[in-house]
Coordinates of C-alpha atoms in Angstrom, one line a residue:
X1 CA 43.1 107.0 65.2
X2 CA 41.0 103.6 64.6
X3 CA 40.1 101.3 66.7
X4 CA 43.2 99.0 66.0
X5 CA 45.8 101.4 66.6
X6 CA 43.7 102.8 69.8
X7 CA 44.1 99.2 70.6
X8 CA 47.6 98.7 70.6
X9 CA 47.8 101.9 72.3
X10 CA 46.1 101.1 75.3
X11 CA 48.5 97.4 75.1
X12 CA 51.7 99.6 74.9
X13 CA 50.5 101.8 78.1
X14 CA 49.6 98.6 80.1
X15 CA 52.8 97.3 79.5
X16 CA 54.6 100.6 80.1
X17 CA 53.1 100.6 83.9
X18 CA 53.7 97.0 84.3
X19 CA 57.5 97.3 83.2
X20 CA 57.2 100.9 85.6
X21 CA 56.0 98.6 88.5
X22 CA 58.8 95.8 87.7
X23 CA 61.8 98.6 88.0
X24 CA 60.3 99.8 91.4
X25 CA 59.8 96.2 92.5
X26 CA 63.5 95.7 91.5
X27 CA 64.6 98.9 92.7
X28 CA 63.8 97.9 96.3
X29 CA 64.9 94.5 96.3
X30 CA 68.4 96.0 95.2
X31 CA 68.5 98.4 98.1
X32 CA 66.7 95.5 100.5
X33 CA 70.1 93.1 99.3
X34 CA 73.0 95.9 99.0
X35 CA 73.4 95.8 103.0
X36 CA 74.5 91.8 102.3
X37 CA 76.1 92.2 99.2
X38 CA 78.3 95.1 100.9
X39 CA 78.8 92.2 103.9
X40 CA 79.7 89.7 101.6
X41 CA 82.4 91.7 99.8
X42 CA 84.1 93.0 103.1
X43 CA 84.2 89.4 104.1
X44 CA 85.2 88.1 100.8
X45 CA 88.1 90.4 101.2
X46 CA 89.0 89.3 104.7
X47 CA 88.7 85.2 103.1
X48 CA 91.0 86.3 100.9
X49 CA 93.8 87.6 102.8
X50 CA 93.4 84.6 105.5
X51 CA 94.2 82.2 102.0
X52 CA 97.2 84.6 101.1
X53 CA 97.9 83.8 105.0
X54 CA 97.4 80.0 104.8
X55 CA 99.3 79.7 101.7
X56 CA 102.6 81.4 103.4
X57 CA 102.0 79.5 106.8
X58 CA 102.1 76.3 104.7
X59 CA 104.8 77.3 102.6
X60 CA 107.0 78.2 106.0
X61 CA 106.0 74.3 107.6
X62 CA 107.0 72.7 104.6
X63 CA 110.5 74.6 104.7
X64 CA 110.4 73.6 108.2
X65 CA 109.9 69.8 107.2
X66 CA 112.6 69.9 104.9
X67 CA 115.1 71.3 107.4
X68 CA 113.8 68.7 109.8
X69 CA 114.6 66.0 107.7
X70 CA 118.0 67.5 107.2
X71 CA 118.5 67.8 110.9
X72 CA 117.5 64.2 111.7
X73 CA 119.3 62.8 108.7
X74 CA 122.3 64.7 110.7
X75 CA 121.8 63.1 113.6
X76 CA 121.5 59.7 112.6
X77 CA 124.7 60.2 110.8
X78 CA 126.8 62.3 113.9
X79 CA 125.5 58.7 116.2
X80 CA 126.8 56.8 113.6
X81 CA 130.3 58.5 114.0
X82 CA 130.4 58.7 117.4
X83 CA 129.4 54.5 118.1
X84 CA 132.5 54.3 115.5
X85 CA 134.8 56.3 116.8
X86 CA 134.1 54.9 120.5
X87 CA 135.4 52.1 119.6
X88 CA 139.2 53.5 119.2
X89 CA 140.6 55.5 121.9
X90 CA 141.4 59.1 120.7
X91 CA 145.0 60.4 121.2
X92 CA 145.7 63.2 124.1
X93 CA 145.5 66.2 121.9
X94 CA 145.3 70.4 122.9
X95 CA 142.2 71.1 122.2
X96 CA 141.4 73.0 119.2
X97 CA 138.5 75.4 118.0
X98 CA 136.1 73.7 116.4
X99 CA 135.9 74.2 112.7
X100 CA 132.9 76.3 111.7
X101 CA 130.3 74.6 109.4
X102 CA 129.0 71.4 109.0
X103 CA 130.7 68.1 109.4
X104 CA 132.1 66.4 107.0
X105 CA 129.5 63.9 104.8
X106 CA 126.4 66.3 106.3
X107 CA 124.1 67.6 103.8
X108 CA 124.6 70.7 103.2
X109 CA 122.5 73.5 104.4
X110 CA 120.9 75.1 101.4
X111 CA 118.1 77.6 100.2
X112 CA 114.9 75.5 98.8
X113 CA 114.6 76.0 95.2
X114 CA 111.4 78.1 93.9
X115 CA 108.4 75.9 93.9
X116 CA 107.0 78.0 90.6
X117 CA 108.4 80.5 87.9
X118 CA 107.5 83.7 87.2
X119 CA 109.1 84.3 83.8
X120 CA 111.0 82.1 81.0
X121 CA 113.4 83.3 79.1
X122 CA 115.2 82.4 76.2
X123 CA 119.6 82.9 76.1
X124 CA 120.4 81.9 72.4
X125 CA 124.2 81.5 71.8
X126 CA 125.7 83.8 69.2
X127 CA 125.6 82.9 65.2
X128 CA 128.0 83.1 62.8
X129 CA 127.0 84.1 59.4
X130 CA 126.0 80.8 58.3
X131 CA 123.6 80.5 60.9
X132 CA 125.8 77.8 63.1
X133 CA 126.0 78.7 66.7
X134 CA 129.6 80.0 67.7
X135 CA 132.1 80.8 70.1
X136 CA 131.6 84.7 71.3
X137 CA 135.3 84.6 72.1
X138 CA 136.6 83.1 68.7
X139 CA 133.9 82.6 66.5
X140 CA 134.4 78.7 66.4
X141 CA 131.7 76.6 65.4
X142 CA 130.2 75.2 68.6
X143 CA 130.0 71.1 69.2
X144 CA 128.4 69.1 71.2
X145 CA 125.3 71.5 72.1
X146 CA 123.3 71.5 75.3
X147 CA 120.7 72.9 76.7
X148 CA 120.6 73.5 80.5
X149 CA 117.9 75.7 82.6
X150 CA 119.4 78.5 85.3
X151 CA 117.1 79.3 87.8
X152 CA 117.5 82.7 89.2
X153 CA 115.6 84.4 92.1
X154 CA 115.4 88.5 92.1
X155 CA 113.1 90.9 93.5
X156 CA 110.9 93.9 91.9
X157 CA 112.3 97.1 92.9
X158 CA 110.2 99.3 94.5
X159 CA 107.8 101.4 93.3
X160 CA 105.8 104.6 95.1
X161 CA 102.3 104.4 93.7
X162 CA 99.9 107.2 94.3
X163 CA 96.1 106.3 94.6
X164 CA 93.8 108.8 94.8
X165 CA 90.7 107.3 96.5
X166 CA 86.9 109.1 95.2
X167 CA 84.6 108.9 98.4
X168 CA 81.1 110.9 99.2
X169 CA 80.1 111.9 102.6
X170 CA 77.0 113.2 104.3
X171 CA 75.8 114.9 107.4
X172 CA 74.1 112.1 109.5
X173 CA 71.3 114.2 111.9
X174 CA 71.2 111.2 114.4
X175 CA 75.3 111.0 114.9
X176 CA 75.4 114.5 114.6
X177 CA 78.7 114.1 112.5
X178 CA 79.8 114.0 108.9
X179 CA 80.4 110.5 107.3
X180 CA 82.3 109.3 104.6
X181 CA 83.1 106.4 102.9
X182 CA 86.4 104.8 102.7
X183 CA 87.9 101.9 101.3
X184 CA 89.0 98.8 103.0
X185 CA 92.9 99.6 102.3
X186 CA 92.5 102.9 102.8
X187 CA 93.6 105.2 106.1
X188 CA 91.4 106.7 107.9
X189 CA 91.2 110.3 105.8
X190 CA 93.4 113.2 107.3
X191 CA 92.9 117.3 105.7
X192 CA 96.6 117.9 105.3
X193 CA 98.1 119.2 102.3
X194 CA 100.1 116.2 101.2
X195 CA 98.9 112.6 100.5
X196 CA 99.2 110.0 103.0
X197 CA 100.9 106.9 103.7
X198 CA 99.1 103.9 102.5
X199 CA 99.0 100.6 104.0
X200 CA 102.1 98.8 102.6
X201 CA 104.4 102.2 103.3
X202 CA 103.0 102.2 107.0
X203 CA 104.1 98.2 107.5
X204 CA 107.4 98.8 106.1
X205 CA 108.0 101.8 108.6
X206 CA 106.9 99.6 111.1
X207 CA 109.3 97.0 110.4
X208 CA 112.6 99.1 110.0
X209 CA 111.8 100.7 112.4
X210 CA 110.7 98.0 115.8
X211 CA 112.2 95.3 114.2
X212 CA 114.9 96.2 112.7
X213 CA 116.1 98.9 115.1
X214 CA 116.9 101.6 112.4
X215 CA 116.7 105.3 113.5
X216 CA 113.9 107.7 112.0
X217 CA 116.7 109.3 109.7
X218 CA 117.6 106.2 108.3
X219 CA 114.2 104.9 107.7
X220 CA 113.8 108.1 105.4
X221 CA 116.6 107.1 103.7
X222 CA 115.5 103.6 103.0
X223 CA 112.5 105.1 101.8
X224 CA 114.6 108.3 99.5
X225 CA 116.9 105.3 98.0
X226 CA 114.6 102.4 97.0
X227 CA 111.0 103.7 96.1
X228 CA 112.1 107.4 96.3
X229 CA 109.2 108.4 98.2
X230 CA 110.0 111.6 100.3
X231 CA 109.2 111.3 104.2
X232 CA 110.7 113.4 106.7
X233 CA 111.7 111.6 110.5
X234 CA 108.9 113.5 112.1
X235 CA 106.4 112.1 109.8
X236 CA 107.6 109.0 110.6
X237 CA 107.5 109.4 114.4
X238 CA 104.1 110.7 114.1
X239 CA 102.8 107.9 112.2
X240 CA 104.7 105.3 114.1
X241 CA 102.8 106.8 117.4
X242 CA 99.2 106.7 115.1
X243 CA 99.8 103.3 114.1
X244 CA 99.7 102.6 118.1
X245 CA 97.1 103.9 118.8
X246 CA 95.4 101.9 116.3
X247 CA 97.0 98.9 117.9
X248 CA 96.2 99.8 121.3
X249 CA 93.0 97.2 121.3
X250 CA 95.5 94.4 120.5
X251 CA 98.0 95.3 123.1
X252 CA 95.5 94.9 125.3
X253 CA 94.7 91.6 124.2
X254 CA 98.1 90.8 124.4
X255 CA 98.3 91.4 128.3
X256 CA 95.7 89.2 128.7
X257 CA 96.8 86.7 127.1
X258 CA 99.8 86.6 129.4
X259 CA 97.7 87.3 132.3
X260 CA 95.6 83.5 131.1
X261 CA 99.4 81.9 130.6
X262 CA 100.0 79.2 133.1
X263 CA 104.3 80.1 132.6
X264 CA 105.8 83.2 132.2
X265 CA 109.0 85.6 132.8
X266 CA 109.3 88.6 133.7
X267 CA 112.1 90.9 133.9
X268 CA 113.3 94.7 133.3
X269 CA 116.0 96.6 132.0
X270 CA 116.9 100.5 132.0
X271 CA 115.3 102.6 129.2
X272 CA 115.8 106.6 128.4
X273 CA 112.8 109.0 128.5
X274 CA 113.5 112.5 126.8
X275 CA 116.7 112.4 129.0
X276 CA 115.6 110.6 131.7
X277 CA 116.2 107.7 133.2
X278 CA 113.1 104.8 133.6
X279 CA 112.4 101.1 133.8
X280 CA 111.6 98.9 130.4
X281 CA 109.2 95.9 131.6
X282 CA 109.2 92.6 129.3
X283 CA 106.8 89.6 130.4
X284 CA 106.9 86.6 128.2
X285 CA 106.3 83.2 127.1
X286 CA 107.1 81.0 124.3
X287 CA 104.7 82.7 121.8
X288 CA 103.5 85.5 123.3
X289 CA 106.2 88.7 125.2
X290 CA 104.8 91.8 126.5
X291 CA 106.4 95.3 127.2
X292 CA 106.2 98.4 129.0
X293 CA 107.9 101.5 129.9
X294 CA 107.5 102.5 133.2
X295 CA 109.0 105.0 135.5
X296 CA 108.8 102.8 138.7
X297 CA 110.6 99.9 139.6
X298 CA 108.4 98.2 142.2
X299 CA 105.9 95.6 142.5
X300 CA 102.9 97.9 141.5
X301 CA 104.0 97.7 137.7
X302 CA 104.1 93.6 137.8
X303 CA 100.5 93.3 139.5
X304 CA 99.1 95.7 137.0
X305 CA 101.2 93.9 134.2
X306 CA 99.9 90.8 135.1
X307 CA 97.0 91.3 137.8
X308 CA 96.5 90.2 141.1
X309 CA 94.7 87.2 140.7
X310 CA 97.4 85.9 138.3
X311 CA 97.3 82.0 138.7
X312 CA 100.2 81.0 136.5
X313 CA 104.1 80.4 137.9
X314 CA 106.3 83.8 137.4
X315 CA 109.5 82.9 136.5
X316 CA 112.1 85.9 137.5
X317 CA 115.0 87.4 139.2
X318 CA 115.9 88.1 142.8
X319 CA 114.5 91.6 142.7
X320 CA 112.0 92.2 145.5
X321 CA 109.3 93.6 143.1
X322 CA 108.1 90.1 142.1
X323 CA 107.7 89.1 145.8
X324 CA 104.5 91.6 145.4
X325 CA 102.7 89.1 143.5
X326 CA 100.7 86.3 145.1
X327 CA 101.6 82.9 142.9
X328 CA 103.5 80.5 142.8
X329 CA 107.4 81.7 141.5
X330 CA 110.3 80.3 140.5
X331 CA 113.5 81.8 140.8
X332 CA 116.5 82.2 138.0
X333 CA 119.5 79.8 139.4
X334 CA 121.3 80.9 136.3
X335 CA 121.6 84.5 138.8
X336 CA 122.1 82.8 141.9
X337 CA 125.5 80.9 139.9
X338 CA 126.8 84.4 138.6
X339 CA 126.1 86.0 142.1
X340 CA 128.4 83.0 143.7
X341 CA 131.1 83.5 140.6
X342 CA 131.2 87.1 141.2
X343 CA 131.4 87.0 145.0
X344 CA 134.1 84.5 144.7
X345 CA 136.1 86.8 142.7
X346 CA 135.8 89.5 145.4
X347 CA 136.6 87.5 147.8
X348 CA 139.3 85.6 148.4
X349 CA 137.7 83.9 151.7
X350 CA 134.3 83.2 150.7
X351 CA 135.6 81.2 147.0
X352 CA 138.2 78.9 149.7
X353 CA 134.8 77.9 151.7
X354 CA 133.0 75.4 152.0
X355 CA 129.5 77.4 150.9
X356 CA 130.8 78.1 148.1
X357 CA 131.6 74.4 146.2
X358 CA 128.7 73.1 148.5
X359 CA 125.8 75.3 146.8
X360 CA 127.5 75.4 143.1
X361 CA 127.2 71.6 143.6
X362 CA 124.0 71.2 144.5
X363 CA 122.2 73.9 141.9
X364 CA 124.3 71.8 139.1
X365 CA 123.2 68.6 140.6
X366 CA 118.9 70.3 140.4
X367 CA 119.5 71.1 136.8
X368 CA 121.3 67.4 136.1
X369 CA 118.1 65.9 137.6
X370 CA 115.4 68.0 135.7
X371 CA 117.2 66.9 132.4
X372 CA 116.7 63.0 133.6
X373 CA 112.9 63.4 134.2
X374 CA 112.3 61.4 131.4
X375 CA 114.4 58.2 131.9
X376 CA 113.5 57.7 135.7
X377 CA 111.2 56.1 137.6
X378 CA 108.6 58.8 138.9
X379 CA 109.3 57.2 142.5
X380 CA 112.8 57.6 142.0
X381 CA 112.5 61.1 141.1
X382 CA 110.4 62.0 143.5
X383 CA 112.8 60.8 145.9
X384 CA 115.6 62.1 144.7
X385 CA 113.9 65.7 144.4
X386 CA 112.6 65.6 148.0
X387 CA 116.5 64.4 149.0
X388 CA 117.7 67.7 147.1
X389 CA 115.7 69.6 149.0
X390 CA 117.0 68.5 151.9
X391 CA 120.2 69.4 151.1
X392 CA 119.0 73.1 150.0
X393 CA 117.3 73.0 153.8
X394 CA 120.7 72.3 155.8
X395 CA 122.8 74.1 153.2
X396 CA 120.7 77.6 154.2
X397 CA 119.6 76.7 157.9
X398 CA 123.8 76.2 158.1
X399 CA 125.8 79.2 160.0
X400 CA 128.4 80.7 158.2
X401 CA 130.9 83.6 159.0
X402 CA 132.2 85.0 156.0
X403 CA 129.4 88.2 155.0
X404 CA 128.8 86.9 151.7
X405 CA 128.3 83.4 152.6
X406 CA 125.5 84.6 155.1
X407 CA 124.2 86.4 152.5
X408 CA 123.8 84.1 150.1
X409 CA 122.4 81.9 152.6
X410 CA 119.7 84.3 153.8
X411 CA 118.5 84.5 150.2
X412 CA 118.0 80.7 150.1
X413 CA 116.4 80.5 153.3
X414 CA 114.1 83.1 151.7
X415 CA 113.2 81.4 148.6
X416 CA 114.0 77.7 149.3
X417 CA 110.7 76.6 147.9
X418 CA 111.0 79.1 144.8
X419 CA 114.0 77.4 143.8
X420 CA 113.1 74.1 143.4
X421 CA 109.8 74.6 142.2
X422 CA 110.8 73.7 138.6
X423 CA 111.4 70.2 139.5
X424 CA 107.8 69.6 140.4
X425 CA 106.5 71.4 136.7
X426 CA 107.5 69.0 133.7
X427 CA 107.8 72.9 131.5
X428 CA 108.8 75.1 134.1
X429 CA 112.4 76.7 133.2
X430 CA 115.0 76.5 135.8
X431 CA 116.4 80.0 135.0
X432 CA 114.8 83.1 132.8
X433 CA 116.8 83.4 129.9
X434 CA 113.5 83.2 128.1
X435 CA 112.9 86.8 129.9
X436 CA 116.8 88.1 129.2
X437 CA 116.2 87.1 125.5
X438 CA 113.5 89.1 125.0
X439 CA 114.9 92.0 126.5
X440 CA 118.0 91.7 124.2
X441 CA 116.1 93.6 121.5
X442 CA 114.9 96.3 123.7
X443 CA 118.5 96.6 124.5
X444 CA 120.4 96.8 121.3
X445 CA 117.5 99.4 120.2
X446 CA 118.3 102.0 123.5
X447 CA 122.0 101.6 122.1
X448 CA 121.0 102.8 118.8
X449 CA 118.6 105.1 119.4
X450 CA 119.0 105.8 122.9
X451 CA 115.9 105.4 123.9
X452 CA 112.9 107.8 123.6
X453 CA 112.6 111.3 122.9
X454 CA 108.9 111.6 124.8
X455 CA 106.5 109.4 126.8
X456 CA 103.7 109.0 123.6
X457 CA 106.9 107.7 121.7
X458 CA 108.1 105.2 124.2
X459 CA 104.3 103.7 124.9
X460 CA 104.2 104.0 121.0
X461 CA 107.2 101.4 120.7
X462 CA 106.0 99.3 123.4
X463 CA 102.9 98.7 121.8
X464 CA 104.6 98.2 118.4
X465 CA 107.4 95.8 120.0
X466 CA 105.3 93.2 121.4
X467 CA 102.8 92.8 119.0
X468 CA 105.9 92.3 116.4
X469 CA 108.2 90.7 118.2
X470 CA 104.8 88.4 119.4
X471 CA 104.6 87.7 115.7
X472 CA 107.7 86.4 115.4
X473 CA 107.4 84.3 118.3
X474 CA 104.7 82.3 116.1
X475 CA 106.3 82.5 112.8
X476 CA 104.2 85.1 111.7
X477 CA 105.5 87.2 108.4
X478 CA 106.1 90.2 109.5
X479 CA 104.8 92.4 106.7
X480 CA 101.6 90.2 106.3
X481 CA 100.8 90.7 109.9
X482 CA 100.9 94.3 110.3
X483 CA 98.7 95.2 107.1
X484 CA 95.8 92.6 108.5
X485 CA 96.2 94.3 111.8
X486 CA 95.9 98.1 110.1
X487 CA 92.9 96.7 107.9
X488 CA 91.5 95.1 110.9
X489 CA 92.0 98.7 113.2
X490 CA 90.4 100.7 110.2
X491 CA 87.6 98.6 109.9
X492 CA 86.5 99.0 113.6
X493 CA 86.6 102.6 112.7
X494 CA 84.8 102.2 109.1
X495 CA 81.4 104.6 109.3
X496 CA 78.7 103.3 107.3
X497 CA 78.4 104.2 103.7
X498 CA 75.7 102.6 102.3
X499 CA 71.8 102.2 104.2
X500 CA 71.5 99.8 106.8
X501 CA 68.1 98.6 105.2
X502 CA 65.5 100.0 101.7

């Protein structure tokens, strides 16, 4: 070897370690960045399904415009009929059933037209053999030729799709546990000796199931007909009570949101417990409804529904369960009209008194006056509330003879000040309707399904019911919501897979 050649060897071997010093340098700067690059993809991922989110929450307000428009279009139009026809007397008619659909000159009420399209497609006529379009019935020559564009809307059918996710996993010596990774999508791994169900097959379960109402059977055969993917009832219930647990931090969030809620209603129903017999709890508000299955029917379920040091109005029955609760109440007059309808059809004495017409008028004249807040004076109102209450004063301080007349009177002695308190709160509801509506659900489910087979499976629906039907309540999609929540649930889970630091 001569000096040049040891030369350029002794070059090539300084370059060698420098390039050998460059790939360590590198190599620690990748592990020192992978921590952020792993952050910034998870939260890439999450960005991207708030977009998805954003795009079908605008989508649903514009739909909502649209039908507004409609609606006040409607209105201006209906005025406009009735200021002309007030000014011809109508002939004495029988009154008829009113015609179902819209009037007459309304726009009509129609599905929005797809703001994009998927695929074109080209329908040629048929040819003769001279190339000239043609009749397919009699092979006329076709005139006057037009084109016209047919929008039609169809869905995908569906489709099982197996994944079959790779993952590593190590003993970590200061959890004292094995770890493994998993994917954002992907369930928390089970050993069984089937696969399991992945994220979009758990939310549809979900929805047939809670809001839908179907039984376990007929969920499985939803799932046999369309994407033919085999799942038994029991796998269902079983995943339908995992899927709770999952949710269980978000029910909790739930309940305190009601518990922060300055209105809300509260009311119960029956429910069936492997045979038994037990209370179904619903607390609720415009956007958010809560329930719980309970075997107790007293106060103690209400105070740990909503605490004690619940600072909000509770809007609710007669039942002496809400009486437990320290805050300020309003009572349902809607029940207090159906207990004097029904008492008057029992008997014949108390509907030809006096208490009767006297406290039917004056709950009608309350809910007249809370309707013309708006166009009165608040002196006026004020005056005329206070004057109401009078009334409800003498009407239950008043002695009466017939049983159910002093009955009735007792209970508005009792809760004379919970039954006008809706006049002094501009959104306080005179009755709970708000409460029975929510409960209506609930109901038609125990007629289907008749109720639960164990505890675990009626906490499971409980939990699932209120964070769906809570999701409906704000105009939520249904499908969209669920799979956010799951990936959310998981994530809290998620071990690490990758170093915290080089």
């Amino acid at each position: 070897m001569d000096r040049r050649e040891f030369l350029q060897y002794e070059r090539f071997k300084e370059e060698a370690q420098f390039l050998r010093w460059e790939v360590r340098h590198l190599q620690r700067e990748v592990d020192t960045y992978r921590p952020s690059w792993y952050r910034a993809s998870v939260r890439i991922d999450k960005l991207s399904q708030q977009v998805q989110k954003l795009k079908a929450e605008n989508k649903l307000l514009k739909q909502k415009v649209k039908d507004l428009t409609l609606a006040a279009a409607a209105a201006e139009q209906a005025a406009v009929d009735e200021s002309s026809s007030a000014k011809t007397p109508k002939p004495s008619v029988k009154k008829r059933r009113k015609r179902p659909g819209r009037k007459a000159g309304h726009p009509a009420a129609l599905r929005p037209m797809p703001d994009h399209v998927d695929v074109d497609q080209q329908v040629p006529l048929p040819k003769d053999p001279d190339g000239r379009e043609s009749c397919p019935c009699c092979n006329a020559c076709l005139l006057e030729l037009e084109d016209h564009q047919r929008v039609v809307e169809d869905i995908i059918p569906a489709k099982v799709v197996v994944k079959r996710y790779h993952t590593r996993s190590g003993w970590c010596p200061c959890c004292r546990k094995r770890v493994e990774s998993r994917a954002i999508e992907q369930p928390p791994a089970a050993n069984i000796p089937h696969g399991q169900l992945g994220l979009n097959a758990l939310a549809t379960a979900m929805v047939l199931r809670i809001a839908h109402r179907l039984p376990f059977r007929q969920v499985t055969a939803v799932f046999a007909h369309l994407p033919e993917l085999s799942v038994s009832p029991g796998a269902i219930t079983r995943q339908v009570q995992r899927v709770a647990e999952w949710f269980d931090q978000d029910y909790e969030k739930l309940m305190l949101q009601l518990r922060c809620a300055p209105i809300v209603h509260a009311d119960e129903t029956g429910w069936r417990v492997a045979g038994k017999n037990v209370q179904l709890w619903t607390v609720t508000n415009p956007s958010h409804t809560l329930y719980h299955v309970d075997k107790s029917r007293g106060g103690k379920v209400i105070q740990s529904l909503l605490g004690k040091a619940f600072g909000g109005t509770l809007v609710s029955d007669f039942h002496s369960a809400y009486s437990k609760m320290d805050c300020k109440k309003q009572k349902c007059l809607g029940h207090l009209l159906r207990e004097l309808k029904v008492s008057a059809e029992k008997s014949e004495a108390f509907a030809k008194g006096s208490f009767l017409v006297d406290c039917k008028r004056l709950l009608q004249s309350m809910l007249r006056l809370k309707q013309r807040w708006e166009k009165l004076e608040d002196k006026e109102y004020d005056r005329r509330v206070r004057r109401l209450e009078a009334k409800l004063g003498q009407l239950a301080s008043a002695r009466h003879e017939e049983p159910n007349a002093k009955r009735l009177a007792k209970r508005l002695r009792k809760y004379q000040s919970e039954l006008t308190a809706f006049l002094w709160t501009r959104d306080l509801d005179a009755t709970n309707n708000a409460a029975e509506r929510a409960l209506r659900p609930a109901v038609v489910a125990r007629k289907i399904s008749g109720g639960s087979r164990s505890k675990n499976g009626a906490n499971a629906w409980a939990t699932l019911a209120s964070l769906i039907r809570t999701a409906s309540q704000q105009n939520r999609n249904l499908m969209d919501t669920i799979r956010s929540m799951l990936v959310a649930a998981w994530a809290s889970q998620r071990p690490p897979t990758i170093p915290a630091g080089p």
